[in-house]
Amino acid sequence: MGVIVERRRAKSVWAEFLWRPVSVLAGKPSAEPWTVLDVQAESVLFYAGEAVIELHRTESTFYRDNLASDTPRLWVVLSPTRSDPPLELLAVTADPAEGEGFTDTGSNLVETVPMPRDIQAIVGQFIATHHVERPFIKRRRGPAEFGRQKDGQGNET
């Protein structure tokens, strides 16, 4: 899929521009990464590049819950660079937990965009094929044992 990113002039003294992913396109566009797609007075749209969503069987519950929401989303992750363009496309995921995990570094730009119907169909087919409902099993701890303990030498104290 292709990722579309917007650069908007910032109304701040600390940053000249604000960047954000705005959409994804199903399929592989023929444009080169960081091709300008549209120029407006205050914003520019870029084709940021191609991304592949990896789907994993163990995460199918998250995908299912995402598709069941009012507006299924994709998480687009952009990472800052020290060159031009100032961002690189790092990942796109349909897993909300994975998307949140990309925020841990503190420097990545992670935003959601609507999931196109074509991609919803692919994710839905993956869930239908690979999802296995797993019952929730709450772990129970045993009672704590108090009394005699052993020191580092194996002697009871």
CSV table of N, CA, C and O in Angstrom, one decimal, residues 8-109:
chain,number,residue,atom,x,y,z
A,8,ARG,N,2.1,20.7,6.8
A,8,ARG,CA,1.4,21.9,7.0
A,8,ARG,C,2.2,23.0,7.7
A,8,ARG,O,3.0,22.6,8.6
A,9,ARG,N,2.2,24.2,7.3
A,9,ARG,CA,2.9,25.3,7.9
A,9,ARG,C,2.4,25.4,9.4
A,9,ARG,O,1.3,25.4,9.6
A,10,ALA,N,3.4,25.4,10.3
A,10,ALA,CA,3.1,25.5,11.7
A,10,ALA,C,2.8,26.9,12.1
A,10,ALA,O,3.4,27.8,11.6
A,11,LYS,N,2.0,27.1,13.1
A,11,LYS,CA,1.7,28.4,13.7
A,11,LYS,C,2.5,28.4,15.1
A,11,LYS,O,1.9,28.5,16.1
A,12,SER,N,3.8,28.2,15.0
A,12,SER,CA,4.6,28.1,16.2
A,12,SER,C,6.0,28.7,16.0
A,12,SER,O,6.5,28.6,14.8
A,13,VAL,N,6.6,29.1,17.0
A,13,VAL,CA,8.0,29.6,16.9
A,13,VAL,C,9.0,28.5,17.0
A,13,VAL,O,10.1,28.7,16.7
A,14,TRP,N,8.5,27.3,17.4
A,14,TRP,CA,9.5,26.2,17.6
A,14,TRP,C,9.5,25.2,16.4
A,14,TRP,O,10.5,24.5,16.3
A,15,ALA,N,8.6,25.3,15.5
A,15,ALA,CA,8.6,24.4,14.4
A,15,ALA,C,8.1,25.1,13.1
A,15,ALA,O,7.1,25.9,13.2
A,16,GLU,N,8.7,24.8,12.0
A,16,GLU,CA,8.3,25.5,10.8
A,16,GLU,C,7.1,24.7,10.1
A,16,GLU,O,6.2,25.4,9.6
A,17,PHE,N,7.2,23.4,10.2
A,17,PHE,CA,6.1,22.6,9.6
A,17,PHE,C,5.6,21.5,10.6
A,17,PHE,O,6.4,21.0,11.5
A,18,LEU,N,4.4,21.1,10.4
A,18,LEU,CA,3.8,19.9,11.1
A,18,LEU,C,3.5,18.9,10.0
A,18,LEU,O,3.0,19.2,8.9
A,19,TRP,N,3.9,17.6,10.4
A,19,TRP,CA,3.7,16.5,9.5
A,19,TRP,C,2.6,15.6,10.1
A,19,TRP,O,2.6,15.4,11.3
A,20,ARG,N,1.9,14.9,9.2
A,20,ARG,CA,0.9,13.9,9.6
A,20,ARG,C,0.5,13.0,8.5
A,20,ARG,O,0.3,13.5,7.4
A,21,PRO,N,0.4,11.7,8.7
A,21,PRO,CA,-0.2,10.8,7.7
A,21,PRO,C,-1.7,11.1,7.5
A,21,PRO,O,-2.3,11.4,8.5
A,22,VAL,N,-2.1,11.1,6.3
A,22,VAL,CA,-3.6,11.5,6.1
A,22,VAL,C,-4.3,10.3,5.5
A,22,VAL,O,-5.6,10.2,5.7
A,23,SER,N,-3.7,9.4,4.8
A,23,SER,CA,-4.4,8.3,4.2
A,23,SER,C,-3.4,7.2,3.7
A,23,SER,O,-2.2,7.5,3.6
A,24,VAL,N,-4.0,6.1,3.3
A,24,VAL,CA,-3.2,5.0,2.7
A,24,VAL,C,-4.0,4.6,1.4
A,24,VAL,O,-5.2,4.7,1.4
A,25,LEU,N,-3.3,4.1,0.4
A,25,LEU,CA,-3.9,3.7,-0.8
A,25,LEU,C,-3.6,2.2,-1.0
A,25,LEU,O,-2.5,1.8,-0.8
A,26,ALA,N,-4.6,1.4,-1.3
A,26,ALA,CA,-4.4,0.0,-1.5
A,26,ALA,C,-3.7,-0.2,-2.8
A,26,ALA,O,-3.9,0.6,-3.8
A,27,GLY,N,-2.8,-1.1,-2.8
A,27,GLY,CA,-1.9,-1.3,-4.0
A,27,GLY,C,-0.6,-0.6,-3.9
A,27,GLY,O,-0.4,0.1,-3.0
A,28,LYS,N,0.2,-0.7,-5.0
A,28,LYS,CA,1.5,-0.1,-5.0
A,28,LYS,C,1.4,1.0,-6.1
A,28,LYS,O,1.4,0.8,-7.3
A,29,PRO,N,1.5,2.3,-5.6
A,29,PRO,CA,1.5,3.4,-6.5
A,29,PRO,C,2.8,3.4,-7.4
A,29,PRO,O,3.8,2.9,-7.0
A,30,SER,N,2.7,4.0,-8.5
A,30,SER,CA,3.9,4.0,-9.4
A,30,SER,C,4.8,5.2,-9.1
A,30,SER,O,5.9,5.3,-9.7
A,31,ALA,N,4.4,6.1,-8.2
A,31,ALA,CA,5.2,7.3,-7.9
A,31,ALA,C,6.4,6.9,-7.0
A,31,ALA,O,6.4,5.9,-6.3
A,32,GLU,N,7.5,7.7,-7.1
A,32,GLU,CA,8.6,7.5,-6.2
A,32,GLU,C,8.3,8.1,-4.9
A,32,GLU,O,7.5,9.0,-4.7
A,33,PRO,N,8.9,7.5,-3.8
A,33,PRO,CA,8.7,8.1,-2.5
A,33,PRO,C,9.0,9.6,-2.4
A,33,PRO,O,10.0,10.0,-3.0
A,34,TRP,N,8.2,10.3,-1.6
A,34,TRP,CA,8.3,11.7,-1.4
A,34,TRP,C,8.0,12.5,-2.6
A,34,TRP,O,8.5,13.7,-2.8
A,35,THR,N,7.2,12.0,-3.5
A,35,THR,CA,6.7,12.7,-4.7
A,35,THR,C,5.6,13.7,-4.2
A,35,THR,O,4.8,13.3,-3.4
A,36,VAL,N,5.7,14.9,-4.6
A,36,VAL,CA,4.6,15.9,-4.3
A,36,VAL,C,3.4,15.6,-5.1
A,36,VAL,O,3.4,15.4,-6.3
A,37,LEU,N,2.3,15.4,-4.4
A,37,LEU,CA,1.0,15.1,-5.0
A,37,LEU,C,0.1,16.3,-5.2
A,37,LEU,O,-0.7,16.4,-6.2
A,38,ASP,N,0.1,17.2,-4.2
A,38,ASP,CA,-0.8,18.4,-4.3
A,38,ASP,C,-0.2,19.5,-3.5
A,38,ASP,O,0.4,19.2,-2.4
A,39,VAL,N,-0.3,20.7,-4.0
A,39,VAL,CA,0.2,21.9,-3.3
A,39,VAL,C,-1.0,22.8,-3.0
A,39,VAL,O,-1.7,23.2,-4.0
A,40,GLN,N,-1.2,23.2,-1.8
A,40,GLN,CA,-2.2,24.2,-1.4
A,40,GLN,C,-1.5,25.4,-0.8
A,40,GLN,O,-0.3,25.3,-0.5
A,41,ALA,N,-2.3,26.4,-0.4
A,41,ALA,CA,-1.7,27.6,0.2
A,41,ALA,C,-0.9,27.3,1.5
A,41,ALA,O,0.2,27.8,1.7
A,42,GLU,N,-1.5,26.4,2.3
A,42,GLU,CA,-0.8,26.2,3.6
A,42,GLU,C,-0.4,24.7,3.8
A,42,GLU,O,0.1,24.4,4.9
A,43,SER,N,-0.5,23.9,2.8
A,43,SER,CA,-0.2,22.5,3.0
A,43,SER,C,0.3,21.9,1.6
A,43,SER,O,0.0,22.4,0.6
A,44,VAL,N,1.1,20.8,1.8
A,44,VAL,CA,1.6,20.0,0.6
A,44,VAL,C,1.3,18.5,1.0
A,44,VAL,O,1.6,18.1,2.1
A,45,LEU,N,0.8,17.8,0.0
A,45,LEU,CA,0.6,16.3,0.1
A,45,LEU,C,1.8,15.6,-0.6
A,45,LEU,O,2.1,16.0,-1.7
A,46,PHE,N,2.3,14.6,0.1
A,46,PHE,CA,3.4,13.8,-0.4
A,46,PHE,C,3.0,12.3,-0.4
A,46,PHE,O,2.3,11.9,0.5
A,47,TYR,N,3.5,11.6,-1.4
A,47,TYR,CA,3.5,10.2,-1.4
A,47,TYR,C,4.7,9.8,-0.6
A,47,TYR,O,5.8,9.9,-1.1
A,48,ALA,N,4.6,9.2,0.6
A,48,ALA,CA,5.7,9.0,1.5
A,48,ALA,C,6.4,7.7,1.1
A,48,ALA,O,7.6,7.5,1.5
A,49,GLY,N,5.7,6.7,0.5
A,49,GLY,CA,6.3,5.5,0.1
A,49,GLY,C,5.4,4.3,0.3
A,49,GLY,O,4.2,4.5,0.6
A,50,GLU,N,6.0,3.1,0.0
A,50,GLU,CA,5.2,1.9,0.1
A,50,GLU,C,5.4,1.2,1.4
A,50,GLU,O,6.5,1.2,2.0
A,51,ALA,N,4.3,0.6,1.9
A,51,ALA,CA,4.4,-0.2,3.2
A,51,ALA,C,3.7,-1.5,3.0
A,51,ALA,O,2.8,-1.6,2.2
A,52,VAL,N,4.1,-2.5,3.8
A,52,VAL,CA,3.5,-3.8,3.8
A,52,VAL,C,3.0,-4.1,5.2
A,52,VAL,O,3.7,-3.9,6.1
A,53,ILE,N,1.7,-4.5,5.3
A,53,ILE,CA,1.2,-4.8,6.6
A,53,ILE,C,1.4,-6.3,6.8
A,53,ILE,O,1.1,-7.1,6.0
A,54,GLU,N,2.1,-6.6,7.9
A,54,GLU,CA,2.3,-8.0,8.3
A,54,GLU,C,1.2,-8.4,9.3
A,54,GLU,O,1.0,-7.7,10.3
A,55,LEU,N,0.5,-9.5,9.0
A,55,LEU,CA,-0.5,-10.0,9.9
A,55,LEU,C,0.0,-11.3,10.5
A,55,LEU,O,0.6,-12.1,9.9
A,56,HIS,N,-0.3,-11.4,11.8
A,56,HIS,CA,0.2,-12.5,12.6
A,56,HIS,C,-1.0,-13.2,13.3
A,56,HIS,O,-1.9,-12.5,13.9
A,57,ARG,N,-1.1,-14.5,13.3
A,57,ARG,CA,-2.2,-15.3,13.9
A,57,ARG,C,-2.4,-14.9,15.3
A,57,ARG,O,-3.6,-14.8,15.8
A,58,THR,N,-1.4,-14.7,16.1
A,58,THR,CA,-1.5,-14.5,17.5
A,58,THR,C,-2.1,-13.1,17.8
A,58,THR,O,-2.6,-12.9,18.9
A,59,GLU,N,-2.2,-12.2,16.8
A,59,GLU,CA,-2.7,-10.9,17.0
A,59,GLU,C,-4.1,-10.7,16.4
A,59,GLU,O,-4.7,-9.7,16.3
A,60,SER,N,-4.7,-11.9,15.9
A,60,SER,CA,-6.0,-11.8,15.2
A,60,SER,C,-7.1,-11.2,16.0
A,60,SER,O,-8.0,-10.6,15.5
A,61,THR,N,-7.1,-11.3,17.4
A,61,THR,CA,-8.1,-10.8,18.2
A,61,THR,C,-8.1,-9.2,18.1
A,61,THR,O,-9.1,-8.6,18.0
A,62,PHE,N,-6.9,-8.6,18.1
A,62,PHE,CA,-6.8,-7.2,17.9
A,62,PHE,C,-7.3,-6.7,16.6
A,62,PHE,O,-7.9,-5.7,16.5
A,63,TYR,N,-7.0,-7.5,15.5
A,63,TYR,CA,-7.5,-7.1,14.2
A,63,TYR,C,-9.0,-7.2,14.1
A,63,TYR,O,-9.7,-6.3,13.6
A,64,ARG,N,-9.6,-8.3,14.8
A,64,ARG,CA,-11.0,-8.4,14.8
A,64,ARG,C,-11.7,-7.3,15.5
A,64,ARG,O,-12.7,-6.7,15.0
A,65,ASP,N,-11.1,-6.9,16.6
A,65,ASP,CA,-11.7,-5.8,17.4
A,65,ASP,C,-11.6,-4.5,16.6
A,65,ASP,O,-12.5,-3.6,16.7
A,66,ASN,N,-10.5,-4.3,15.9
A,66,ASN,CA,-10.3,-3.1,15.1
A,66,ASN,C,-11.4,-3.0,14.0
A,66,ASN,O,-12.0,-2.0,13.8
A,67,LEU,N,-11.6,-4.2,13.3
A,67,LEU,CA,-12.6,-4.2,12.2
A,67,LEU,C,-14.0,-4.0,12.8
A,67,LEU,O,-14.9,-3.5,12.1
A,68,ALA,N,-14.2,-4.4,14.0
A,68,ALA,CA,-15.6,-4.3,14.6
A,68,ALA,C,-15.9,-2.9,15.0
A,68,ALA,O,-17.0,-2.6,15.3
A,69,SER,N,-14.9,-2.0,15.1
A,69,SER,CA,-15.1,-0.6,15.5
A,69,SER,C,-15.9,0.1,14.5
A,69,SER,O,-16.0,-0.3,13.3
A,70,ASP,N,-16.4,1.3,14.8
A,70,ASP,CA,-17.1,2.1,13.9
A,70,ASP,C,-16.3,2.5,12.7
A,70,ASP,O,-16.8,2.5,11.5
A,71,THR,N,-15.0,2.9,12.9
A,71,THR,CA,-14.1,3.2,11.8
A,71,THR,C,-12.8,2.5,12.0
A,71,THR,O,-12.0,2.9,12.8
A,72,PRO,N,-12.7,1.3,11.3
A,72,PRO,CA,-11.4,0.6,11.4
A,72,PRO,C,-10.2,1.5,11.0
A,72,PRO,O,-10.3,2.3,10.0
A,73,ARG,N,-9.1,1.4,11.7
A,73,ARG,CA,-8.0,2.2,11.5
A,73,ARG,C,-6.7,1.5,11.2
A,73,ARG,O,-6.6,0.3,11.5
A,74,LEU,N,-5.8,2.2,10.6
A,74,LEU,CA,-4.4,1.7,10.4
A,74,LEU,C,-3.5,2.7,11.2
A,74,LEU,O,-3.8,3.9,11.2
A,75,TRP,N,-2.5,2.2,11.8
A,75,TRP,CA,-1.5,3.0,12.5
A,75,TRP,C,-0.3,3.2,11.6
A,75,TRP,O,0.3,2.2,11.2
A,76,VAL,N,0.0,4.4,11.2
A,76,VAL,CA,1.1,4.8,10.3
A,76,VAL,C,2.2,5.3,11.2
A,76,VAL,O,2.0,6.2,12.0
A,77,VAL,N,3.5,4.8,11.1
A,77,VAL,CA,4.6,5.2,11.9
A,77,VAL,C,5.6,5.8,11.0
A,77,VAL,O,6.1,5.2,10.1
A,78,LEU,N,6.0,7.1,11.3
A,78,LEU,CA,7.0,7.8,10.6
A,78,LEU,C,8.1,8.1,11.6
A,78,LEU,O,7.9,8.5,12.8
A,79,SER,N,9.4,8.0,11.2
A,79,SER,CA,10.5,8.2,12.1
A,79,SER,C,11.3,9.4,11.6
A,79,SER,O,11.5,9.5,10.4
A,80,PRO,N,11.8,10.2,12.5
A,80,PRO,CA,12.5,11.4,12.0
A,80,PRO,C,13.9,11.0,11.5
A,80,PRO,O,14.5,10.0,11.9
A,81,THR,N,14.4,11.7,10.5
A,81,THR,CA,15.7,11.6,9.9
A,81,THR,C,16.5,12.8,10.1
A,81,THR,O,15.9,13.9,10.5
A,82,ARG,N,17.7,12.8,9.9
A,82,ARG,CA,18.6,14.0,10.0
A,82,ARG,C,18.9,14.6,8.6
A,82,ARG,O,19.9,15.3,8.4
A,83,SER,N,18.1,14.2,7.6
A,83,SER,CA,18.3,14.7,6.2
A,83,SER,C,17.0,15.0,5.6
A,83,SER,O,16.0,15.1,6.3
A,84,ASP,N,17.0,15.2,4.3
A,84,ASP,CA,15.8,15.5,3.6
A,84,ASP,C,15.3,14.3,2.8
A,84,ASP,O,16.2,13.8,2.0
A,85,PRO,N,14.2,13.8,2.9
A,85,PRO,CA,13.0,14.3,3.6
A,85,PRO,C,13.2,14.1,5.1
A,85,PRO,O,14.0,13.2,5.5
A,86,PRO,N,12.6,14.9,6.0
A,86,PRO,CA,12.8,14.8,7.4
A,86,PRO,C,12.2,13.6,8.1
A,86,PRO,O,12.4,13.4,9.3
A,87,LEU,N,11.4,12.8,7.4
A,87,LEU,CA,10.8,11.6,7.9
A,87,LEU,C,11.0,10.4,7.0
A,87,LEU,O,11.1,10.6,5.8
A,88,GLU,N,11.0,9.2,7.6
A,88,GLU,CA,11.0,8.0,6.8
A,88,GLU,C,9.8,7.2,7.3
A,88,GLU,O,9.5,7.1,8.4
A,89,LEU,N,9.2,6.5,6.3
A,89,LEU,CA,8.1,5.6,6.6
A,89,LEU,C,8.6,4.3,7.3
A,89,LEU,O,9.4,3.6,6.7
A,90,LEU,N,8.3,4.1,8.5
A,90,LEU,CA,8.8,3.0,9.3
A,90,LEU,C,7.9,1.8,9.2
A,90,LEU,O,8.4,0.7,9.0
A,91,ALA,N,6.6,2.0,9.4
A,91,ALA,CA,5.7,0.8,9.4
A,91,ALA,C,4.2,1.3,9.3
A,91,ALA,O,3.9,2.5,9.6
A,92,VAL,N,3.4,0.3,8.9
A,92,VAL,CA,1.9,0.5,9.0
A,92,VAL,C,1.4,-0.8,9.6
A,92,VAL,O,1.8,-1.9,9.2
A,93,THR,N,0.5,-0.7,10.5
A,93,THR,CA,-0.1,-1.8,11.2
A,93,THR,C,-1.6,-1.7,11.4
A,93,THR,O,-2.1,-0.6,11.6
A,94,ALA,N,-2.3,-2.8,11.4
A,94,ALA,CA,-3.7,-2.9,11.7
A,94,ALA,C,-3.9,-3.3,13.2
A,94,ALA,O,-5.0,-3.4,13.7
A,95,ASP,N,-2.8,-3.5,14.0
A,95,ASP,CA,-2.9,-3.9,15.4
A,95,ASP,C,-2.7,-2.7,16.3
A,95,ASP,O,-1.7,-2.1,16.3
A,96,PRO,N,-3.8,-2.3,17.0
A,96,PRO,CA,-3.7,-1.1,17.9
A,96,PRO,C,-2.6,-1.2,18.9
A,96,PRO,O,-1.9,-0.3,19.2
A,97,ALA,N,-2.4,-2.4,19.5
A,97,ALA,CA,-1.3,-2.6,20.5
A,97,ALA,C,0.1,-2.4,19.9
A,97,ALA,O,0.9,-1.7,20.5
A,98,GLU,N,0.3,-2.9,18.7
A,98,GLU,CA,1.6,-2.6,18.0
A,98,GLU,C,1.7,-1.1,17.7
A,98,GLU,O,2.8,-0.6,17.9
A,99,GLY,N,0.7,-0.5,17.2
A,99,GLY,CA,0.7,0.9,16.9
A,99,GLY,C,1.1,1.7,18.2
A,99,GLY,O,2.0,2.6,18.1
A,100,GLU,N,0.5,1.4,19.3
A,100,GLU,CA,0.8,2.1,20.6
A,100,GLU,C,2.3,1.8,21.0
A,100,GLU,O,3.0,2.6,21.5
A,101,GLY,N,2.8,0.6,20.7
A,101,GLY,CA,4.1,0.2,21.0
A,101,GLY,C,5.2,1.1,20.3
A,101,GLY,O,6.2,1.3,20.8
A,102,PHE,N,4.8,1.5,19.1
A,102,PHE,CA,5.7,2.4,18.4
A,102,PHE,C,5.9,3.8,19.0
A,102,PHE,O,6.8,4.5,18.7
A,103,THR,N,5.0,4.1,19.9
A,103,THR,CA,5.1,5.4,20.6
A,103,THR,C,6.1,5.4,21.7
A,103,THR,O,6.5,6.5,22.3
A,104,ASP,N,6.6,4.2,22.1
A,104,ASP,CA,7.5,4.1,23.3
A,104,ASP,C,8.8,4.9,23.1
A,104,ASP,O,9.4,5.3,24.1
A,105,THR,N,9.3,5.0,21.9
A,105,THR,CA,10.6,5.7,21.7
A,105,THR,C,10.4,7.2,21.9
A,105,THR,O,11.4,7.8,22.3
A,106,GLY,N,9.3,7.7,21.8
A,106,GLY,CA,9.0,9.1,22.0
A,106,GLY,C,9.4,10.0,20.8
A,106,GLY,O,9.0,11.2,20.8
A,107,SER,N,10.1,9.5,19.9
A,107,SER,CA,10.5,10.3,18.7
A,107,SER,C,9.7,10.0,17.5
A,107,SER,O,9.6,10.8,16.5
A,108,ASN,N,9.1,8.8,17.4
A,108,ASN,CA,8.3,8.4,16.2
A,108,ASN,C,7.0,9.2,16.2
A,108,ASN,O,6.4,9.6,17.2
A,109,LEU,N,6.6,9.5,15.0
A,109,LEU,CA,5.3,10.1,14.7
A,109,LEU,C,4.3,9.0,14.4
A,109,LEU,O,4.5,8.3,13.4
